[in-house]
Amino acid sequence: MNWITRFIKPKIKSLFKKKSSDSKEALWTTCECKNLLYKDDLFKNLSVCPTCGFHHKLSCEERFKVFFDNKEYEILKTPLPKDDPLKFPMYSEKLKQARKKTNQSDAILIADGKLEGIRITVGAQNFNFIGGAVGAASGEAFIHGVQYAIDNKTPFIFFSCSGGQKMQEGAIALMQMTRTVLAVNELKKNNLPFIVVMCNPTTGGVSASFATLGDILIGESSKAIIAFAGARVIANTVKEELPKDFQTADFVKEHGGLDLVVERKYLRPTIFTLLSILLKKREVKAISETDNVTNLKETLPKTSKAV
């Protein structure tokens, strides 16, 4: 065996293995338009492709860094129920892998910070954490964020990005749809603005519950997919050919499902303007009404004891 076989070939293989297996260390990424993009330049452009305008997915922390003033925010500690309540096959291993990959305990993170000087509470979903799927932990995180907003009288902004509820948690995951809807109702009883930014994709039980209950509904980019069931499922059900732009943010807005479609670079000024209007309206209403701070723990149904 010569030195090329013993040393050079293994070295070349290891270099390629490192580049392909650890995407975090890679300096380049590929866009949907097939262009090769330098990661640092892409993030400086808010993770939007400068060629085709495609909005790449952001992690929760990346989202907070581009949204809060001066990248300053505090991640709130949220309740973490027992893992794998139904002992679903391979689910525990999936959770371990997702936590290692994202450095998050669950798909939803809640943060406190400021937007142009206005104190706000912000929640975000990380699609890289099992598709942003909602289970007991996500439900608890969302409700904790709402309670924090009520306690501190701040607007609540949420960036949805999810495939729906977790099949691995069955009825416990479906129960979070009801609990999060009740939480939003309590937020509105306290006259606090609730703005939802639907990112690509926002589907399933998330779009069928809290994500569509905002005072203002915003689609992030015109091509963001916003739906309940997938287009293929619908096409096979109705036996009709669907429009090419079916379920995109532009299509949903045109049919009354969204108030605005806003590109990522314009989200900060747009939401600041909306909050300025909504908060003034709240101040006027507060003159004739006394604020009642609600304790969500007393009003929401409890998650199963198994959780």
mmCIF file of C-alpha atoms in Angstrom:
data_model
loop_
_atom_site.group_PDB
_atom_site.id
_atom_site.type_symbol
_atom_site.label_atom_id
_atom_site.label_comp_id
_atom_site.label_asym_id
_atom_site.label_seq_id
_atom_site.Cartn_x
_atom_site.Cartn_y
_atom_site.Cartn_z
ATOM 1 C CA MET A 1 0.000 0.000 0.000
ATOM 2 C CA ASN A 2 1.602 3.288 -1.110
ATOM 3 C CA TRP A 3 1.518 6.668 0.686
ATOM 4 C CA ILE A 4 -1.256 8.017 -1.582
ATOM 5 C CA THR A 5 -3.616 5.201 -0.565
ATOM 6 C CA ARG A 6 -2.622 5.311 3.109
ATOM 7 C CA PHE A 7 -2.550 9.059 3.735
ATOM 8 C CA ILE A 8 -3.824 11.247 0.896
ATOM 9 C CA LYS A 9 -7.118 9.481 0.071
ATOM 10 C CA PRO A 10 -8.305 9.202 3.712
ATOM 11 C CA LYS A 11 -7.465 12.878 4.232
ATOM 12 C CA ILE A 12 -9.492 13.946 1.179
ATOM 13 C CA LYS A 13 -12.438 11.766 2.276
ATOM 14 C CA SER A 14 -12.376 13.252 5.775
ATOM 15 C CA LEU A 15 -12.424 16.804 4.389
ATOM 16 C CA PHE A 16 -15.462 16.099 2.244
ATOM 17 C CA LYS A 17 -17.163 14.276 5.119
ATOM 18 C CA LYS A 18 -16.740 17.272 7.419
ATOM 19 C CA LYS A 19 -18.162 19.710 4.886
ATOM 20 C CA SER A 20 -21.192 17.600 4.079
ATOM 21 C CA SER A 21 -22.013 16.344 7.593
ATOM 22 C CA ASP A 22 -21.712 19.573 9.556
ATOM 23 C CA SER A 23 -23.711 22.290 7.840
ATOM 24 C CA LYS A 24 -23.110 24.723 10.723
ATOM 25 C CA GLU A 25 -19.381 24.858 9.893
ATOM 26 C CA ALA A 26 -19.973 25.277 6.163
ATOM 27 C CA LEU A 27 -19.280 28.789 4.877
ATOM 28 C CA TRP A 28 -21.630 28.509 1.908
ATOM 29 C CA THR A 29 -25.238 27.504 1.355
ATOM 30 C CA THR A 30 -27.430 26.953 -1.693
ATOM 31 C CA CYS A 31 -30.615 28.905 -2.377
ATOM 32 C CA GLU A 32 -33.749 27.557 -4.080
ATOM 33 C CA CYS A 33 -32.686 29.485 -7.173
ATOM 34 C CA LYS A 34 -29.547 27.249 -7.232
ATOM 35 C CA ASN A 35 -27.202 30.156 -6.498
ATOM 36 C CA LEU A 36 -24.328 29.542 -4.078
ATOM 37 C CA LEU A 37 -24.452 32.083 -1.234
ATOM 38 C CA TYR A 38 -21.830 33.045 1.325
ATOM 39 C CA LYS A 39 -23.520 32.544 4.718
ATOM 40 C CA ASP A 40 -22.212 35.738 6.330
ATOM 41 C CA ASP A 41 -23.415 37.842 3.399
ATOM 42 C CA LEU A 42 -26.771 36.061 3.449
ATOM 43 C CA PHE A 43 -27.328 36.786 7.148
ATOM 44 C CA LYS A 44 -26.322 40.435 6.666
ATOM 45 C CA ASN A 45 -29.173 40.534 4.155
ATOM 46 C CA LEU A 46 -31.528 39.117 6.843
ATOM 47 C CA SER A 47 -31.218 35.632 5.293
ATOM 48 C CA VAL A 48 -32.994 36.768 2.125
ATOM 49 C CA CYS A 49 -31.462 35.732 -1.198
ATOM 50 C CA PRO A 50 -30.257 38.881 -3.036
ATOM 51 C CA THR A 51 -30.916 37.213 -6.400
ATOM 52 C CA CYS A 52 -34.416 35.708 -6.138
ATOM 53 C CA GLY A 53 -35.695 37.229 -2.886
ATOM 54 C CA PHE A 54 -36.344 33.830 -1.271
ATOM 55 C CA HIS A 55 -36.722 34.157 2.518
ATOM 56 C CA HIS A 56 -34.589 31.487 4.168
ATOM 57 C CA LYS A 57 -35.817 30.123 7.498
ATOM 58 C CA LEU A 58 -34.495 31.698 10.690
ATOM 59 C CA SER A 59 -33.916 30.039 14.046
ATOM 60 C CA CYS A 60 -35.589 31.676 17.047
ATOM 61 C CA GLU A 61 -32.383 33.412 18.148
ATOM 62 C CA GLU A 62 -31.644 34.603 14.614
ATOM 63 C CA ARG A 63 -35.171 35.984 14.451
ATOM 64 C CA PHE A 64 -34.736 37.853 17.727
ATOM 65 C CA LYS A 65 -31.386 39.302 16.619
ATOM 66 C CA VAL A 66 -32.842 40.850 13.466
ATOM 67 C CA PHE A 67 -36.047 42.043 15.157
ATOM 68 C CA PHE A 68 -35.156 43.525 18.543
ATOM 69 C CA ASP A 69 -33.409 46.874 18.994
ATOM 70 C CA ASN A 70 -29.601 46.520 18.940
ATOM 71 C CA LYS A 71 -29.975 42.703 19.052
ATOM 72 C CA GLU A 72 -30.733 43.050 22.771
ATOM 73 C CA TYR A 73 -33.281 40.682 24.315
ATOM 74 C CA GLU A 74 -33.841 38.256 27.187
ATOM 75 C CA ILE A 75 -34.977 34.685 26.568
ATOM 76 C CA LEU A 76 -37.674 33.734 29.075
ATOM 77 C CA LYS A 77 -37.563 30.418 30.884
ATOM 78 C CA THR A 78 -40.742 28.525 30.040
ATOM 79 C CA PRO A 79 -42.269 25.372 31.595
ATOM 80 C CA LEU A 80 -40.978 22.086 30.169
ATOM 81 C CA PRO A 81 -43.430 19.187 30.657
ATOM 82 C CA LYS A 82 -42.349 15.547 30.769
ATOM 83 C CA ASP A 83 -40.937 14.249 27.470
ATOM 84 C CA ASP A 84 -42.678 11.571 25.418
ATOM 85 C CA PRO A 85 -45.911 11.225 27.456
ATOM 86 C CA LEU A 86 -47.275 8.497 25.135
ATOM 87 C CA LYS A 87 -43.992 6.560 24.811
ATOM 88 C CA PHE A 88 -44.177 6.967 21.031
ATOM 89 C CA PRO A 89 -41.562 4.846 19.194
ATOM 90 C CA MET A 90 -38.314 6.757 18.423
ATOM 91 C CA TYR A 91 -39.765 10.061 19.687
ATOM 92 C CA SER A 92 -37.297 10.426 22.573
ATOM 93 C CA GLU A 93 -34.422 9.999 20.134
ATOM 94 C CA LYS A 94 -35.948 12.603 17.808
ATOM 95 C CA LEU A 95 -36.157 15.083 20.671
ATOM 96 C CA LYS A 96 -32.500 14.513 21.567
ATOM 97 C CA GLN A 97 -31.427 15.055 17.967
ATOM 98 C CA ALA A 98 -33.572 18.190 17.609
ATOM 99 C CA ARG A 99 -32.197 19.681 20.832
ATOM 100 C CA LYS A 100 -28.634 19.003 19.768
ATOM 101 C CA LYS A 101 -29.266 20.450 16.299
ATOM 102 C CA THR A 102 -31.035 23.649 17.434
ATOM 103 C CA ASN A 103 -29.691 24.182 20.962
ATOM 104 C CA GLN A 104 -33.315 24.650 22.081
ATOM 105 C CA SER A 105 -35.392 22.565 24.497
ATOM 106 C CA ASP A 106 -38.446 22.883 22.239
ATOM 107 C CA ALA A 107 -39.612 24.532 19.015
ATOM 108 C CA ILE A 108 -40.920 27.761 20.622
ATOM 109 C CA LEU A 109 -38.835 30.402 22.393
ATOM 110 C CA ILE A 110 -40.209 33.524 24.084
ATOM 111 C CA ALA A 111 -38.161 36.711 24.515
ATOM 112 C CA ASP A 112 -38.544 40.135 26.098
ATOM 113 C CA GLY A 113 -37.049 43.225 24.471
ATOM 114 C CA LYS A 114 -37.773 46.486 22.680
ATOM 115 C CA LEU A 115 -38.829 47.563 19.196
ATOM 116 C CA GLU A 116 -37.941 51.204 18.519
ATOM 117 C CA GLY A 117 -38.164 51.789 22.269
ATOM 118 C CA ILE A 118 -41.515 49.999 22.757
ATOM 119 C CA ARG A 119 -41.226 47.099 25.177
ATOM 120 C CA ILE A 120 -42.647 43.919 23.627
ATOM 121 C CA THR A 121 -42.920 40.194 24.237
ATOM 122 C CA VAL A 122 -42.021 38.081 21.198
ATOM 123 C CA GLY A 123 -42.450 34.385 20.452
ATOM 124 C CA ALA A 124 -40.977 32.437 17.548
ATOM 125 C CA GLN A 125 -41.024 28.899 16.198
ATOM 126 C CA ASN A 126 -37.941 27.104 14.924
ATOM 127 C CA PHE A 127 -38.843 24.904 11.939
ATOM 128 C CA ASN A 128 -35.608 22.958 12.398
ATOM 129 C CA PHE A 129 -37.011 21.577 15.661
ATOM 130 C CA ILE A 130 -39.136 18.710 14.285
ATOM 131 C CA GLY A 131 -40.801 21.009 11.766
ATOM 132 C CA GLY A 132 -41.846 23.493 14.451
ATOM 133 C CA ALA A 133 -44.528 20.999 15.516
ATOM 134 C CA VAL A 134 -46.587 21.931 18.576
ATOM 135 C CA GLY A 135 -46.843 19.611 21.556
ATOM 136 C CA ALA A 136 -47.267 20.107 25.300
ATOM 137 C CA ALA A 137 -43.980 22.019 25.688
ATOM 138 C CA SER A 138 -44.778 24.434 22.846
ATOM 139 C CA GLY A 139 -48.251 24.998 24.250
ATOM 140 C CA GLU A 140 -46.831 25.797 27.674
ATOM 141 C CA ALA A 141 -44.243 28.152 26.143
ATOM 142 C CA PHE A 142 -46.891 30.057 24.167
ATOM 143 C CA ILE A 143 -49.185 30.379 27.207
ATOM 144 C CA HIS A 144 -46.265 31.504 29.369
ATOM 145 C CA GLY A 145 -45.477 34.178 26.784
ATOM 146 C CA VAL A 146 -49.077 35.410 26.827
ATOM 147 C CA GLN A 147 -49.141 35.469 30.643
ATOM 148 C CA TYR A 148 -45.855 37.395 30.667
ATOM 149 C CA ALA A 149 -47.308 39.941 28.228
ATOM 150 C CA ILE A 150 -50.413 40.340 30.414
ATOM 151 C CA ASP A 151 -48.378 40.707 33.627
ATOM 152 C CA ASN A 152 -46.094 43.311 32.057
ATOM 153 C CA LYS A 153 -48.768 44.959 29.856
ATOM 154 C CA THR A 154 -46.754 44.516 26.668
ATOM 155 C CA PRO A 155 -47.892 43.754 23.115
ATOM 156 C CA PHE A 156 -47.358 40.134 22.062
ATOM 157 C CA ILE A 157 -45.753 39.460 18.672
ATOM 158 C CA PHE A 158 -45.516 35.916 17.361
ATOM 159 C CA PHE A 159 -43.591 34.523 14.364
ATOM 160 C CA SER A 160 -45.259 31.264 13.329
ATOM 161 C CA CYS A 161 -43.369 28.659 11.285
ATOM 162 C CA SER A 162 -44.736 25.154 11.677
ATOM 163 C CA GLY A 163 -46.161 22.058 10.064
ATOM 164 C CA GLY A 164 -48.832 21.718 12.762
ATOM 165 C CA GLN A 165 -49.335 19.597 15.883
ATOM 166 C CA LYS A 166 -47.089 16.706 17.000
ATOM 167 C CA MET A 167 -48.485 13.340 15.986
ATOM 168 C CA GLN A 168 -46.163 11.756 18.592
ATOM 169 C CA GLU A 169 -48.202 13.375 21.392
ATOM 170 C CA GLY A 170 -51.637 12.606 19.975
ATOM 171 C CA ALA A 171 -54.575 14.218 21.801
ATOM 172 C CA ILE A 172 -52.190 16.045 24.146
ATOM 173 C CA ALA A 173 -50.838 17.976 21.153
ATOM 174 C CA LEU A 174 -54.337 18.630 19.789
ATOM 175 C CA MET A 175 -55.341 19.946 23.212
ATOM 176 C CA GLN A 176 -52.812 22.758 22.815
ATOM 177 C CA MET A 177 -54.945 24.233 20.012
ATOM 178 C CA THR A 178 -57.745 24.910 22.506
ATOM 179 C CA ARG A 179 -55.409 26.097 25.254
ATOM 180 C CA THR A 180 -53.545 28.561 23.029
ATOM 181 C CA VAL A 181 -56.840 29.953 21.663
ATOM 182 C CA LEU A 182 -58.082 30.539 25.222
ATOM 183 C CA ALA A 183 -54.772 32.235 26.039
ATOM 184 C CA VAL A 184 -55.200 34.622 23.085
ATOM 185 C CA ASN A 185 -58.726 35.444 24.296
ATOM 186 C CA GLU A 186 -57.311 36.440 27.696
ATOM 187 C CA LEU A 187 -54.717 38.613 25.981
ATOM 188 C CA LYS A 188 -57.491 40.426 24.099
ATOM 189 C CA LYS A 189 -59.569 40.851 27.259
ATOM 190 C CA ASN A 190 -56.648 42.857 28.597
ATOM 191 C CA ASN A 191 -56.664 45.054 25.453
ATOM 192 C CA LEU A 192 -53.113 44.086 24.513
ATOM 193 C CA PRO A 193 -52.112 44.036 20.826
ATOM 194 C CA PHE A 194 -51.485 40.595 19.330
ATOM 195 C CA ILE A 195 -49.690 40.580 15.971
ATOM 196 C CA VAL A 196 -48.880 37.367 14.117
ATOM 197 C CA VAL A 197 -46.273 37.135 11.372
ATOM 198 C CA MET A 198 -46.892 33.957 9.363
ATOM 199 C CA CYS A 199 -43.585 32.696 8.027
ATOM 200 C CA ASN A 200 -42.957 29.964 5.495
ATOM 201 C CA PRO A 201 -44.640 27.573 6.202
ATOM 202 C CA THR A 202 -47.538 28.109 8.616
ATOM 203 C CA THR A 203 -49.820 25.105 8.325
ATOM 204 C CA GLY A 204 -51.920 22.488 10.124
ATOM 205 C CA GLY A 205 -53.066 22.994 13.706
ATOM 206 C CA VAL A 206 -51.053 26.202 14.085
ATOM 207 C CA SER A 207 -52.888 27.957 11.244
ATOM 208 C CA ALA A 208 -56.150 26.469 12.608
ATOM 209 C CA SER A 209 -55.652 27.941 16.082
ATOM 210 C CA PHE A 210 -53.647 30.830 17.551
ATOM 211 C CA ALA A 211 -51.801 31.890 14.371
ATOM 212 C CA THR A 212 -54.965 33.222 12.711
ATOM 213 C CA LEU A 213 -56.287 35.068 15.771
ATOM 214 C CA GLY A 214 -54.002 38.087 15.661
ATOM 215 C CA ASP A 215 -55.355 41.630 15.631
ATOM 216 C CA ILE A 216 -53.143 42.009 12.565
ATOM 217 C CA LEU A 217 -52.114 39.044 10.391
ATOM 218 C CA ILE A 218 -48.961 39.479 8.324
ATOM 219 C CA GLY A 219 -47.496 37.112 5.740
ATOM 220 C CA GLU A 220 -43.693 37.191 5.590
ATOM 221 C CA SER A 221 -42.930 37.451 1.869
ATOM 222 C CA SER A 222 -45.355 36.847 -0.981
ATOM 223 C CA LYS A 223 -44.343 33.192 -1.435
ATOM 224 C CA ALA A 224 -44.785 32.036 2.175
ATOM 225 C CA ILE A 225 -47.047 28.975 2.332
ATOM 226 C CA ILE A 226 -50.053 29.552 4.606
ATOM 227 C CA ALA A 227 -52.571 26.739 4.740
ATOM 228 C CA PHE A 228 -54.232 23.982 6.744
ATOM 229 C CA ALA A 229 -53.999 20.879 4.541
ATOM 230 C CA GLY A 230 -51.427 20.475 1.774
ATOM 231 C CA ALA A 231 -52.241 21.497 -1.806
ATOM 232 C CA ARG A 232 -51.881 17.928 -3.055
ATOM 233 C CA VAL A 233 -54.400 16.651 -0.503
ATOM 234 C CA ILE A 234 -56.878 19.368 -1.467
ATOM 235 C CA ALA A 235 -56.429 18.763 -5.191
ATOM 236 C CA ASN A 236 -57.069 15.029 -4.721
ATOM 237 C CA THR A 237 -60.137 15.788 -2.603
ATOM 238 C CA VAL A 238 -61.884 18.356 -4.799
ATOM 239 C CA LYS A 239 -60.651 16.776 -8.044
ATOM 240 C CA GLU A 240 -59.855 20.216 -9.460
ATOM 241 C CA GLU A 241 -56.709 21.853 -10.770
ATOM 242 C CA LEU A 242 -55.541 24.468 -8.277
ATOM 243 C CA PRO A 243 -54.073 27.896 -9.149
ATOM 244 C CA LYS A 244 -50.267 28.029 -9.380
ATOM 245 C CA ASP A 245 -50.005 30.474 -6.476
ATOM 246 C CA PHE A 246 -52.504 28.529 -4.323
ATOM 247 C CA GLN A 247 -51.803 28.859 -0.550
ATOM 248 C CA THR A 248 -49.087 31.494 -1.009
ATOM 249 C CA ALA A 249 -49.303 34.610 1.167
ATOM 250 C CA ASP A 250 -50.351 36.729 -1.829
ATOM 251 C CA PHE A 251 -53.166 34.281 -2.644
ATOM 252 C CA VAL A 252 -54.343 34.145 0.986
ATOM 253 C CA LYS A 253 -54.307 37.948 1.296
ATOM 254 C CA GLU A 254 -56.244 38.330 -1.959
ATOM 255 C CA HIS A 255 -58.948 36.053 -0.523
ATOM 256 C CA GLY A 256 -59.167 37.840 2.833
ATOM 257 C CA GLY A 257 -57.007 35.603 5.018
ATOM 258 C CA LEU A 258 -54.245 38.152 5.677
ATOM 259 C CA ASP A 259 -54.108 41.873 6.351
ATOM 260 C CA LEU A 260 -50.628 42.480 4.949
ATOM 261 C CA VAL A 261 -47.804 40.792 3.085
ATOM 262 C CA VAL A 262 -44.473 42.283 4.165
ATOM 263 C CA GLU A 263 -40.897 41.418 3.249
ATOM 264 C CA ARG A 264 -38.557 40.671 6.139
ATOM 265 C CA LYS A 265 -36.581 43.914 5.815
ATOM 266 C CA TYR A 266 -39.764 45.965 6.292
ATOM 267 C CA LEU A 267 -41.181 44.038 9.272
ATOM 268 C CA ARG A 268 -39.611 46.187 12.002
ATOM 269 C CA PRO A 269 -40.890 49.571 10.747
ATOM 270 C CA THR A 270 -44.277 48.099 9.761
ATOM 271 C CA ILE A 271 -44.909 46.468 13.144
ATOM 272 C CA PHE A 272 -43.657 49.571 14.970
ATOM 273 C CA THR A 273 -46.189 51.698 13.071
ATOM 274 C CA LEU A 274 -48.986 49.231 13.825
ATOM 275 C CA LEU A 275 -48.094 49.117 17.519
ATOM 276 C CA SER A 276 -48.017 52.899 17.723
ATOM 277 C CA ILE A 277 -51.609 52.989 16.459
ATOM 278 C CA LEU A 278 -52.879 50.040 18.518
ATOM 279 C CA LEU A 279 -51.295 51.236 21.763
ATOM 280 C CA LYS A 280 -52.826 54.710 21.386
ATOM 281 C CA LYS A 281 -56.220 53.089 20.875
ATOM 282 C CA ARG A 282 -55.666 51.037 24.025
ATOM 283 C CA GLU A 283 -54.786 54.152 26.047
ATOM 284 C CA VAL A 284 -58.030 55.818 24.986
ATOM 285 C CA LYS A 285 -60.019 52.727 25.944
ATOM 286 C CA ALA A 286 -58.242 52.477 29.309
ATOM 287 C CA ILE A 287 -59.648 55.867 30.355
ATOM 288 C CA SER A 288 -63.134 54.353 30.725
ATOM 289 C CA GLU A 289 -62.121 50.823 31.775
ATOM 290 C CA THR A 290 -60.063 49.411 34.641
ATOM 291 C CA ASP A 291 -57.443 46.891 33.558
ATOM 292 C CA ASN A 292 -58.075 43.408 34.932
ATOM 293 C CA VAL A 293 -54.912 41.306 35.012
ATOM 294 C CA THR A 294 -55.886 37.724 34.325
ATOM 295 C CA ASN A 295 -54.144 34.673 35.710
ATOM 296 C CA LEU A 296 -54.129 32.105 32.895
ATOM 297 C CA LYS A 297 -53.463 29.246 35.300
ATOM 298 C CA GLU A 298 -56.956 29.731 36.722
ATOM 299 C CA THR A 299 -58.731 29.956 33.370
ATOM 300 C CA LEU A 300 -57.055 27.362 31.138
ATOM 301 C CA PRO A 301 -57.661 23.610 31.211
ATOM 302 C CA LYS A 302 -54.710 21.645 32.537
ATOM 303 C CA THR A 303 -52.558 19.514 30.261
ATOM 304 C CA SER A 304 -52.901 15.783 31.003
ATOM 305 C CA LYS A 305 -51.216 14.575 34.177
ATOM 306 C CA ALA A 306 -49.197 12.220 32.004
ATOM 307 C CA VAL A 307 -47.323 15.226 30.599
#
